[in-house]
PDB file of C-alpha atoms in Angstrom:
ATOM      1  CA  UNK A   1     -37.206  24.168 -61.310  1.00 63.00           C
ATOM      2  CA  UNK A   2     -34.598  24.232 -64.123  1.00 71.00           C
ATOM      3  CA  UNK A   3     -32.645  27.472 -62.383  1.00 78.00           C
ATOM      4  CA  UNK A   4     -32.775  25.399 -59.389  1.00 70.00           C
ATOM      5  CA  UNK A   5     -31.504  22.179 -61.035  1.00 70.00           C
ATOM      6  CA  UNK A   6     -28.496  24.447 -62.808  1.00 78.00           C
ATOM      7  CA  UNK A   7     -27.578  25.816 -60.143  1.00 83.00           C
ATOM      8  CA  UNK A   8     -27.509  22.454 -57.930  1.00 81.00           C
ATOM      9  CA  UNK A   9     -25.160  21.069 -60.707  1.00 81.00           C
ATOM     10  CA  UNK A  10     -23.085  24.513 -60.324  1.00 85.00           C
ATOM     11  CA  UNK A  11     -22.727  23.677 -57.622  1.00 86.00           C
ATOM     12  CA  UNK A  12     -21.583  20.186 -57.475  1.00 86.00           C
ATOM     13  CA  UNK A  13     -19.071  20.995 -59.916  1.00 88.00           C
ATOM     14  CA  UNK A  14     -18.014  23.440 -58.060  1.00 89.00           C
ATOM     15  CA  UNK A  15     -17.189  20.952 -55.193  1.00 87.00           C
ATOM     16  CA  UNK A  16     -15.464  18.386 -57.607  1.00 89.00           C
ATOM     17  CA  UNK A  17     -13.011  21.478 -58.760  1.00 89.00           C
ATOM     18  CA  UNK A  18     -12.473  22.497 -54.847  1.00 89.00           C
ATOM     19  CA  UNK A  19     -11.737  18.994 -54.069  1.00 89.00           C
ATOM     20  CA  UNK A  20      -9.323  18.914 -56.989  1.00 88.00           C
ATOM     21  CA  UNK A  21      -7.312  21.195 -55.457  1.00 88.00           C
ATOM     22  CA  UNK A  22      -7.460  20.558 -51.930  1.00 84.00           C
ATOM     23  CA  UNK A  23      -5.919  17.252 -52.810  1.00 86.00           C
ATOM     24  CA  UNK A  24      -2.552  19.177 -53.200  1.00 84.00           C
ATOM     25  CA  UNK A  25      -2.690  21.381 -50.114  1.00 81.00           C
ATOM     26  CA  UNK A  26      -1.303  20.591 -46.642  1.00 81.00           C
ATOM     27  CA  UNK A  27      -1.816  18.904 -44.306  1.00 81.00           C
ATOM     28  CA  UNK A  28      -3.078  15.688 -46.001  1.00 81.00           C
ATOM     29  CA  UNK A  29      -5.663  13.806 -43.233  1.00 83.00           C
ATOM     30  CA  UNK A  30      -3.463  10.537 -43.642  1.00 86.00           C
ATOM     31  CA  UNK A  31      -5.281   8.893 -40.889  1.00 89.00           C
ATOM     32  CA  UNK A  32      -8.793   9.747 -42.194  1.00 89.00           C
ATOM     33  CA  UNK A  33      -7.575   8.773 -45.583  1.00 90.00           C
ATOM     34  CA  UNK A  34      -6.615   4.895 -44.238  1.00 92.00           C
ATOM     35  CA  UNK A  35      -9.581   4.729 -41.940  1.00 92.00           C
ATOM     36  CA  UNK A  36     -12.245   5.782 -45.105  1.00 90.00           C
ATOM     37  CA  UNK A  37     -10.092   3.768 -47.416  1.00 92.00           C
ATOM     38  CA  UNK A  38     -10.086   0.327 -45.512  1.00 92.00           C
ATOM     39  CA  UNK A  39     -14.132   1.186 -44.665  1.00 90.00           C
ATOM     40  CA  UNK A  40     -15.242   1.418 -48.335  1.00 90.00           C
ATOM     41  CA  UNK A  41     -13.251  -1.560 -49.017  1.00 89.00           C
ATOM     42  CA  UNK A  42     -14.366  -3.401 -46.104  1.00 88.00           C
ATOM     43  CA  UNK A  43     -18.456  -2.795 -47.580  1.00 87.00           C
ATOM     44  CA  UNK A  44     -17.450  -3.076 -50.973  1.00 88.00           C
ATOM     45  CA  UNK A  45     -15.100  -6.642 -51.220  1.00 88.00           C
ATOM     46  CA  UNK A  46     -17.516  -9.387 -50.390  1.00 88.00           C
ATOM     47  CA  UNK A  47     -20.040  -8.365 -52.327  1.00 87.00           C
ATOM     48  CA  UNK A  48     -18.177  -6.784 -55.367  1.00 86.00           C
ATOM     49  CA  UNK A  49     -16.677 -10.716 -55.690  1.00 83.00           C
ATOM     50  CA  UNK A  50     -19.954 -12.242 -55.175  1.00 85.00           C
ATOM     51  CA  UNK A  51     -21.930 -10.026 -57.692  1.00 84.00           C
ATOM     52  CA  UNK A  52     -18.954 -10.265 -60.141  1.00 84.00           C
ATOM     53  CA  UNK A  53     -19.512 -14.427 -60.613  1.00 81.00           C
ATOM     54  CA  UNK A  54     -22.613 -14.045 -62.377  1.00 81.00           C
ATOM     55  CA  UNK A  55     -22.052 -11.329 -64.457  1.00 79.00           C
ATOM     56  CA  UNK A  56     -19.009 -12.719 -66.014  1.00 77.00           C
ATOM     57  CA  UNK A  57     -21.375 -15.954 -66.364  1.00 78.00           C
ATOM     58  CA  UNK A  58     -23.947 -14.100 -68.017  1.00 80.00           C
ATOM     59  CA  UNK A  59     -21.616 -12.353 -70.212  1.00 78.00           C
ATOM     60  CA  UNK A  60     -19.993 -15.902 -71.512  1.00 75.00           C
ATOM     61  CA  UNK A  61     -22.849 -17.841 -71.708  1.00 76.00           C
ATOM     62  CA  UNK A  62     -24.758 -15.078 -74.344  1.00 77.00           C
ATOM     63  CA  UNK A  63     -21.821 -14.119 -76.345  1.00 75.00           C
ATOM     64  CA  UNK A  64     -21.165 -18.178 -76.242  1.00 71.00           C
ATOM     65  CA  UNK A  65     -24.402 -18.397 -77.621  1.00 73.00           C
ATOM     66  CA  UNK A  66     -24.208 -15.398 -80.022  1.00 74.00           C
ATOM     67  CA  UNK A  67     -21.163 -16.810 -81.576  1.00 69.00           C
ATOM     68  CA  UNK A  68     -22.523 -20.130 -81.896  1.00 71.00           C
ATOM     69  CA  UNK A  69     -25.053 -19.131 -84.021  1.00 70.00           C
ATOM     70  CA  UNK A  70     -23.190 -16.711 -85.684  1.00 66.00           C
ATOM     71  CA  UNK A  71     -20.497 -19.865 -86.231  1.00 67.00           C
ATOM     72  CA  UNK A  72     -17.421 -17.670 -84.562  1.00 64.00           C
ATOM     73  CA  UNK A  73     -17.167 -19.767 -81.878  1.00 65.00           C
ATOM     74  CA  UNK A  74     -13.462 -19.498 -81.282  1.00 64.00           C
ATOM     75  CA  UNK A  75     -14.142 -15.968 -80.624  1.00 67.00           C
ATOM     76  CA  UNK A  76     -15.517 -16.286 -77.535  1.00 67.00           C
ATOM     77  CA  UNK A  77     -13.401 -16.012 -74.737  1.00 68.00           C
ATOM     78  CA  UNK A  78     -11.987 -12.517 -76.072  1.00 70.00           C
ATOM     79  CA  UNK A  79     -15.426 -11.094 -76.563  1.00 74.00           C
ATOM     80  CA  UNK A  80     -16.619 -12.611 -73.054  1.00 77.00           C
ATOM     81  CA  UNK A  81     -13.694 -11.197 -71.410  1.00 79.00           C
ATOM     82  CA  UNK A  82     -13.395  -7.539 -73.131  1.00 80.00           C
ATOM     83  CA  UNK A  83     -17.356  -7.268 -72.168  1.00 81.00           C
ATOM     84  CA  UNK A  84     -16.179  -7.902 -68.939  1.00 83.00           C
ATOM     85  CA  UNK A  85     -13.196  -5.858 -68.418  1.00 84.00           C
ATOM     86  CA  UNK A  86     -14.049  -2.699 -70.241  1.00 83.00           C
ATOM     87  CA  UNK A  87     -17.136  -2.550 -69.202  1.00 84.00           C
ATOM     88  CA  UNK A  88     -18.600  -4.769 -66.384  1.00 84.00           C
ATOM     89  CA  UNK A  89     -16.297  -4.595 -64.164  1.00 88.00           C
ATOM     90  CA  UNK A  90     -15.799  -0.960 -63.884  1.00 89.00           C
ATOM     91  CA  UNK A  91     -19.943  -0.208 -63.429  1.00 87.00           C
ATOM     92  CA  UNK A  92     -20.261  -3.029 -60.705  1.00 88.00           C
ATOM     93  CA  UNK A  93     -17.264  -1.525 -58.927  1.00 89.00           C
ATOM     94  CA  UNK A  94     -18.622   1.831 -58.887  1.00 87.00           C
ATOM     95  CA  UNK A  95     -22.436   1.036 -58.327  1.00 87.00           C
ATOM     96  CA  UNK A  96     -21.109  -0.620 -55.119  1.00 89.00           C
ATOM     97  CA  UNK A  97     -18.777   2.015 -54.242  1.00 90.00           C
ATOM     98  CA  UNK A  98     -21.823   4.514 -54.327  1.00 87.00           C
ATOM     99  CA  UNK A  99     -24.304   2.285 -52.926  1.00 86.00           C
ATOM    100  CA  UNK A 100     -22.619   1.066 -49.852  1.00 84.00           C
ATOM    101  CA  UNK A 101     -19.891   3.765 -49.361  1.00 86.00           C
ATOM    102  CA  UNK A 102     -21.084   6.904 -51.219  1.00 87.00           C
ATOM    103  CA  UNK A 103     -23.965   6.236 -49.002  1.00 88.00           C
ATOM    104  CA  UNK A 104     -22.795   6.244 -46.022  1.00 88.00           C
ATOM    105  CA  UNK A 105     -20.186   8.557 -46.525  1.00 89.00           C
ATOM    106  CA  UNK A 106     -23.249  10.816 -47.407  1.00 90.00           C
ATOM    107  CA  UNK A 107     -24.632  10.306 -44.020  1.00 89.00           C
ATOM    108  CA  UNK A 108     -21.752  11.016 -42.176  1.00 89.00           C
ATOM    109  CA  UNK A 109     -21.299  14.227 -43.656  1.00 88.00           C
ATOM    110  CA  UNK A 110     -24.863  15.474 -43.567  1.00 88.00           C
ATOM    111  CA  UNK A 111     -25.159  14.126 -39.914  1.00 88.00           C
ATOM    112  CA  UNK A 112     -22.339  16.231 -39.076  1.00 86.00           C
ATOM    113  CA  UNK A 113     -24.161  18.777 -41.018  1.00 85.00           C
ATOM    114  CA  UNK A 114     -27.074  18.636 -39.492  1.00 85.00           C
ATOM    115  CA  UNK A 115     -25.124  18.840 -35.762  1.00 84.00           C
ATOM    116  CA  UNK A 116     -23.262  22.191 -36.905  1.00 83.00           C
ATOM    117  CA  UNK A 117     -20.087  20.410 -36.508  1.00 83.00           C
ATOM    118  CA  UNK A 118     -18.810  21.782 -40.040  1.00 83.00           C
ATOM    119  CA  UNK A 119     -19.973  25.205 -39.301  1.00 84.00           C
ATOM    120  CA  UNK A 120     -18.381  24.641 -35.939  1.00 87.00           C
ATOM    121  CA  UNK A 121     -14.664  23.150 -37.849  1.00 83.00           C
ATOM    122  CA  UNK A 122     -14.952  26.491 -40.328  1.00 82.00           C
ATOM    123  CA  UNK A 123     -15.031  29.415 -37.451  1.00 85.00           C
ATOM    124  CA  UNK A 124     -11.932  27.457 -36.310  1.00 85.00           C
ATOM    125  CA  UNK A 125     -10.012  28.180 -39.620  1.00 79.00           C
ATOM    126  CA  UNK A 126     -10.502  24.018 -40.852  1.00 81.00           C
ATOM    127  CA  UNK A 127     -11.648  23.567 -44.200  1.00 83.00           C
ATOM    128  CA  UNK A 128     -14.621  20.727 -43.732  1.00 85.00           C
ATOM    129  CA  UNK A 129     -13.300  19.807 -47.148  1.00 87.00           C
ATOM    130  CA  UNK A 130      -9.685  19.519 -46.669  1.00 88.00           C
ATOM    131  CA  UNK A 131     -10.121  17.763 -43.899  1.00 88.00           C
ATOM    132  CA  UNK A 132     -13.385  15.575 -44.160  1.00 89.00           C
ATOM    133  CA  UNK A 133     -13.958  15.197 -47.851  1.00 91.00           C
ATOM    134  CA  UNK A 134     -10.621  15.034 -49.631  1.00 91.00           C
ATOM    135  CA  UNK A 135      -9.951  11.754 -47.709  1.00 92.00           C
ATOM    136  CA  UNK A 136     -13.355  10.437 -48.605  1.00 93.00           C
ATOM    137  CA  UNK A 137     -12.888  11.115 -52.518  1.00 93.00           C
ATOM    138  CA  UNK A 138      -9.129   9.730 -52.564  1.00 93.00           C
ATOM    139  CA  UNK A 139     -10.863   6.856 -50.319  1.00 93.00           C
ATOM    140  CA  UNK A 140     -13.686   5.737 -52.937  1.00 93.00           C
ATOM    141  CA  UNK A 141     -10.704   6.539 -55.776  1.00 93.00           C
ATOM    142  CA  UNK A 142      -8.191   4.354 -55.088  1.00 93.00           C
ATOM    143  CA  UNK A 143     -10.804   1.297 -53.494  1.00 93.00           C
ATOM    144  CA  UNK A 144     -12.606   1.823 -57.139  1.00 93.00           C
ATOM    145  CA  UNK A 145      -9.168   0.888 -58.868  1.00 93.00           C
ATOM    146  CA  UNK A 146      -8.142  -1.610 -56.891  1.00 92.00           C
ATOM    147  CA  UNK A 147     -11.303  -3.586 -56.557  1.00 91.00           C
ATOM    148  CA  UNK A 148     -11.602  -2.972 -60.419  1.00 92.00           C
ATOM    149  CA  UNK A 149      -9.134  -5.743 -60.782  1.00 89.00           C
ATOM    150  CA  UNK A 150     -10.274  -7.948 -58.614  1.00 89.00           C
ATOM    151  CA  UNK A 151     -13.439  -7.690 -60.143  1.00 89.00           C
ATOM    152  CA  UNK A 152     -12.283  -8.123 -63.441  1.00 87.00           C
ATOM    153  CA  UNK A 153     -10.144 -11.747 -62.608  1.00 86.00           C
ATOM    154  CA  UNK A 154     -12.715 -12.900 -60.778  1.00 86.00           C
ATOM    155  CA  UNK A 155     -15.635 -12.076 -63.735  1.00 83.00           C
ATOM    156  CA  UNK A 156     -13.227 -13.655 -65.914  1.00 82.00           C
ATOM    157  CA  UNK A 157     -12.671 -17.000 -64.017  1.00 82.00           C
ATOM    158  CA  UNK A 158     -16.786 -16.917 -63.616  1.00 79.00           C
ATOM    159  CA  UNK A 159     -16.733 -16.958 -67.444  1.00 77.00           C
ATOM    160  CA  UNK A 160     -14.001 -18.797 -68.270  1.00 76.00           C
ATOM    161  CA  UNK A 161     -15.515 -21.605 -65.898  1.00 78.00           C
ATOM    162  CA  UNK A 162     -19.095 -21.494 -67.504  1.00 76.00           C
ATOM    163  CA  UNK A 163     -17.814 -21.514 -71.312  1.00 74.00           C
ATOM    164  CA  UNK A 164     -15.561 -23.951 -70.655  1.00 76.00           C
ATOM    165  CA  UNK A 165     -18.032 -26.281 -68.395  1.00 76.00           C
ATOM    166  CA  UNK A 166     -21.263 -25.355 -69.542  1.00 72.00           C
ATOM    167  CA  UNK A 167     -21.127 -24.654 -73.427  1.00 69.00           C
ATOM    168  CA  UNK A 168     -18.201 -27.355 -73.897  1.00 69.00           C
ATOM    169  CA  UNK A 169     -15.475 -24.529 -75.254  1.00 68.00           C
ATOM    170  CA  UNK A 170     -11.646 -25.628 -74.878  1.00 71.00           C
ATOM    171  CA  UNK A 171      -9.254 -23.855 -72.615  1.00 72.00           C
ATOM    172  CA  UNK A 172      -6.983 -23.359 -75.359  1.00 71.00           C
ATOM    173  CA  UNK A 173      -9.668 -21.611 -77.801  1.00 69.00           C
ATOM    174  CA  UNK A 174     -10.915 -19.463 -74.666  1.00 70.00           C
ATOM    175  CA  UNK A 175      -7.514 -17.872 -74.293  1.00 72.00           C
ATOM    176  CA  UNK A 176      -6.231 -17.644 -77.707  1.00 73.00           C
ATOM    177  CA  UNK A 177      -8.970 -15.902 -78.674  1.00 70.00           C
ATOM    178  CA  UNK A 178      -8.384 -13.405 -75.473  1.00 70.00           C
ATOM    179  CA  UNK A 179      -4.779 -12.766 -76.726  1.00 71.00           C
ATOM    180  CA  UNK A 180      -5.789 -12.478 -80.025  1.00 71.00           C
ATOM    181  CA  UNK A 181      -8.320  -9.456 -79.557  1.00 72.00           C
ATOM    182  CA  UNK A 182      -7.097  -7.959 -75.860  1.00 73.00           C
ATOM    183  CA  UNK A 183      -4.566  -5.258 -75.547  1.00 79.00           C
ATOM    184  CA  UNK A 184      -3.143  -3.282 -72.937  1.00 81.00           C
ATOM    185  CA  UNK A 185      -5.235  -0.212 -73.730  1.00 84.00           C
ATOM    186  CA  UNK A 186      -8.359  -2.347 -73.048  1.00 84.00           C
ATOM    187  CA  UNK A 187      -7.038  -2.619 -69.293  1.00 86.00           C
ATOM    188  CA  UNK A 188      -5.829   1.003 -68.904  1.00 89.00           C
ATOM    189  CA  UNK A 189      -9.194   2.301 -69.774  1.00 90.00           C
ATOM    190  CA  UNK A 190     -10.782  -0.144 -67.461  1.00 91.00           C
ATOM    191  CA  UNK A 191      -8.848   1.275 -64.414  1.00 92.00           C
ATOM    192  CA  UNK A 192      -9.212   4.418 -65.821  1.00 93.00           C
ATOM    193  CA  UNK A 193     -13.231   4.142 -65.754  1.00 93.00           C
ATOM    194  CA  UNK A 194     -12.638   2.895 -62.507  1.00 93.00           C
ATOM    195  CA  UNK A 195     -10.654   5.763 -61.012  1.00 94.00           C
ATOM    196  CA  UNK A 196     -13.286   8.280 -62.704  1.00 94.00           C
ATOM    197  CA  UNK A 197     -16.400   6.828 -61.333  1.00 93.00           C
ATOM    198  CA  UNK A 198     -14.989   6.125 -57.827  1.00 92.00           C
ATOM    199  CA  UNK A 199     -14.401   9.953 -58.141  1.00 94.00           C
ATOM    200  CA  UNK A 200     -17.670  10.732 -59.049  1.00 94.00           C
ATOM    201  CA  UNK A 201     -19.220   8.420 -56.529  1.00 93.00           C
ATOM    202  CA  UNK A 202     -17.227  10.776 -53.668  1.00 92.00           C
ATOM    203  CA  UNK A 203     -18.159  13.829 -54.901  1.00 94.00           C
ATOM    204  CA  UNK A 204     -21.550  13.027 -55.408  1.00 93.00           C
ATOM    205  CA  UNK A 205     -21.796  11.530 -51.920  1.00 91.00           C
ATOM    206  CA  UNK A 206     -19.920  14.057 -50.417  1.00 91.00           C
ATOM    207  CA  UNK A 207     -22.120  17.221 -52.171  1.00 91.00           C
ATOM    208  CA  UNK A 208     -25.611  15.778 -50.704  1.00 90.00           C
ATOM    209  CA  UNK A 209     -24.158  14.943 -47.481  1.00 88.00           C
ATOM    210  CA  UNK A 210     -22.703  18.737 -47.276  1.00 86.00           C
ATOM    211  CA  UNK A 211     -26.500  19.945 -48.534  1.00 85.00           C
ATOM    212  CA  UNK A 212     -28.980  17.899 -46.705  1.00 83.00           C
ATOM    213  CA  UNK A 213     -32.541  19.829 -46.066  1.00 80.00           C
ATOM    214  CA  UNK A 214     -34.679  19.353 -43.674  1.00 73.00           C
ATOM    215  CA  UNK A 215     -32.993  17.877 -40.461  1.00 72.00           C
ATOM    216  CA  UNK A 216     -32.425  14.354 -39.877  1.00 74.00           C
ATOM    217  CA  UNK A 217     -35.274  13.047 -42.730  1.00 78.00           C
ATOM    218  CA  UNK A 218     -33.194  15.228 -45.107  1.00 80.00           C
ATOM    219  CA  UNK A 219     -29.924  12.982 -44.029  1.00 83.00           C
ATOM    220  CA  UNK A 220     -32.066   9.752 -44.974  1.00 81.00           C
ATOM    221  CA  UNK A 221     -32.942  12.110 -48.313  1.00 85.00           C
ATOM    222  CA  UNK A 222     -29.849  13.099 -49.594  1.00 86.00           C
ATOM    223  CA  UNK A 223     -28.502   9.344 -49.379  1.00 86.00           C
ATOM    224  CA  UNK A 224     -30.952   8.223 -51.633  1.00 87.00           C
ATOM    225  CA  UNK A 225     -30.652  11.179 -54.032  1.00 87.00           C
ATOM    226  CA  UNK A 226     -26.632  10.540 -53.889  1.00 88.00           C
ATOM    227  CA  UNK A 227     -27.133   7.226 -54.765  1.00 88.00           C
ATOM    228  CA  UNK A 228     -29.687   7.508 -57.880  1.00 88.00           C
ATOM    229  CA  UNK A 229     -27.757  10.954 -58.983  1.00 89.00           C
ATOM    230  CA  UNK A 230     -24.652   9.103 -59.051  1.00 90.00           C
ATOM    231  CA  UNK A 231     -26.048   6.026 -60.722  1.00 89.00           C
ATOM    232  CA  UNK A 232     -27.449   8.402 -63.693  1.00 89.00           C
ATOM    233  CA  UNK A 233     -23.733   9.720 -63.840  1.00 91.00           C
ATOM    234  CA  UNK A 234     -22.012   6.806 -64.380  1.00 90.00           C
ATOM    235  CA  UNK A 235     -23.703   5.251 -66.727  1.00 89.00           C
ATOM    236  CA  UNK A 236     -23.695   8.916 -69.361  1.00 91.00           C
ATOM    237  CA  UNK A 237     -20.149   9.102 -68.229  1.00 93.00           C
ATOM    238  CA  UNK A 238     -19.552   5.303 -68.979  1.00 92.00           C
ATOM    239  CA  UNK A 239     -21.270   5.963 -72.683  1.00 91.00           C
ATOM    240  CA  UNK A 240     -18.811   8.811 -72.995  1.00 93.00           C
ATOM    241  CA  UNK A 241     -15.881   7.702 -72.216  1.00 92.00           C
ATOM    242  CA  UNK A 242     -16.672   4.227 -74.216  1.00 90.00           C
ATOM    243  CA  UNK A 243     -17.217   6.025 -77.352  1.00 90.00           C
ATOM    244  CA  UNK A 244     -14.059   7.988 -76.793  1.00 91.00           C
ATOM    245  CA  UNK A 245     -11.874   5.319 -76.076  1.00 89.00           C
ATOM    246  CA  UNK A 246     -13.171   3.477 -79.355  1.00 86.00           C
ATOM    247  CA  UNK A 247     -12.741   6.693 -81.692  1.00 88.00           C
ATOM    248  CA  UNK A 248      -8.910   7.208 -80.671  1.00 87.00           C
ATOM    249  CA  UNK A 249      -7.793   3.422 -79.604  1.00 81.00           C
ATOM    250  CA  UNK A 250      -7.996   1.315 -82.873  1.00 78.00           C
ATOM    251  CA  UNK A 251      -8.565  -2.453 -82.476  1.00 70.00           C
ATOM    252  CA  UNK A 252      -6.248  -4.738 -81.995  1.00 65.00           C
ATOM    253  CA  UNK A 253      -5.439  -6.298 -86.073  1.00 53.00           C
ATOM    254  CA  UNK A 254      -7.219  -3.354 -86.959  1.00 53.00           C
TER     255      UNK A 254
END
């Protein structure tokens, strides 16, 4: 069981290395790039917006409450709005990504799989990845870094709206204290989360779909292994990445 889990994530890695370079080789699939791209986004908008309200409400109204108590109050708009940017935003973006797109970008693939189609594209001399999963990655990669930031505005407003309404802050207090602790770096590492995970989400999608077992039940298999594999990812990447970013970035006054 452990040989066979090793060399699964041999595997996958494998993939994420072959994709890496295909994305350099010609032809690009510019066509299958903008059709994949404005799918994901099409699944992914709506509901990133929508789930994005109540986190950044969540997100003000404890830290509102935290620094109440803790008598910091004039702190909380930065603190609401770094919790939401560094890390809310990213996870929600990607957790949607691979749940609606990494899903069905899964099934496509293993469909096809399933069909002999890719078998069928290689004895013609046509890489299945080059031509079906390079889009798909770039696809999920650049959706994940643009819906990032419309994630994070949005959670912001949501919190902004709620601390300002709801726990009787002041407008001026919730954005000094947001200028006061935010920098740039806390915004590059947001997209940069972003562009990782949306990255992972692809691969991960794309190395079930391209390893389904078991005809069509394996299909319905593989998207719900994609899905929880990826989730488990992004979260040990997320930790990763955070602690990273905090050892080399010092704070802001600090």
């Amino acid at each position: 069981m452990i040989t066979g889990a090793l060399r699964q994530t041999g595997r996958l890695f494998a993939l994420a290395v072959e994709v890496g370079r295909a994305m350099f080789r010609r032809p690009f699939q510019f066509r299958e790039f903008i059709e994949q791209f404005w799918f994901v986004a099409g699944v992914t908008i709506l509901p990133a917006a929508l789930v994005s309200i109540p986190f950044g409400a969540v997100i003000a109204l404890q830290v509102g409450s935290l620094t109440r108590q803790l008598g910091a109050q004039s702190f909380t708009g930065g603190a609401s709005v770094l919790a939401v940017v560094q890390q809310a935003s990213p996870l929600i973006v990607a957790l949607l990504i691979a749940g609606a797109g990494g899903s069905a970008i899964c099934a496509d693939l293993g469909s096809r799989k399933i069909r002999e189609e890719l078998e069928a594209m290689e004895v013609m001399g046509v890489s299945p990845v080059q031509r079906l999963v390079v889009p798909r990655v770039l696809a999920t990669m650049g959706v994940a870094v643009l819906l990032n930031g419309l994630v994070s505005v949005v959670g912001t407003l949501g919190g902004y709206f709620f601390n300002v309404i709801l726990q009787d802050g002041t407008p001026a207090a919730y954005l000094s204290s947001f200028s006061s602790l935010a920098q740039p770096a806390d915004l590059y590492i947001s997209e940069l989360k972003a562009l990782v995970f949306g990255f992972i989400a692809g691969i991960v999608a794309a190395f079930r779909g391209l390893n389904p077992r078991g005809g069509p039940k394996g299909v319905g298999d593989a998207v719900n292994q994609s899905v929880v594999i990826t989730f488990l990812l992004l979260f040990f990447v997320n930790m990763v990445m955070t602690v990273l970013y905090l050892r080399i970035v010092p704070p802001k006054g600090g």
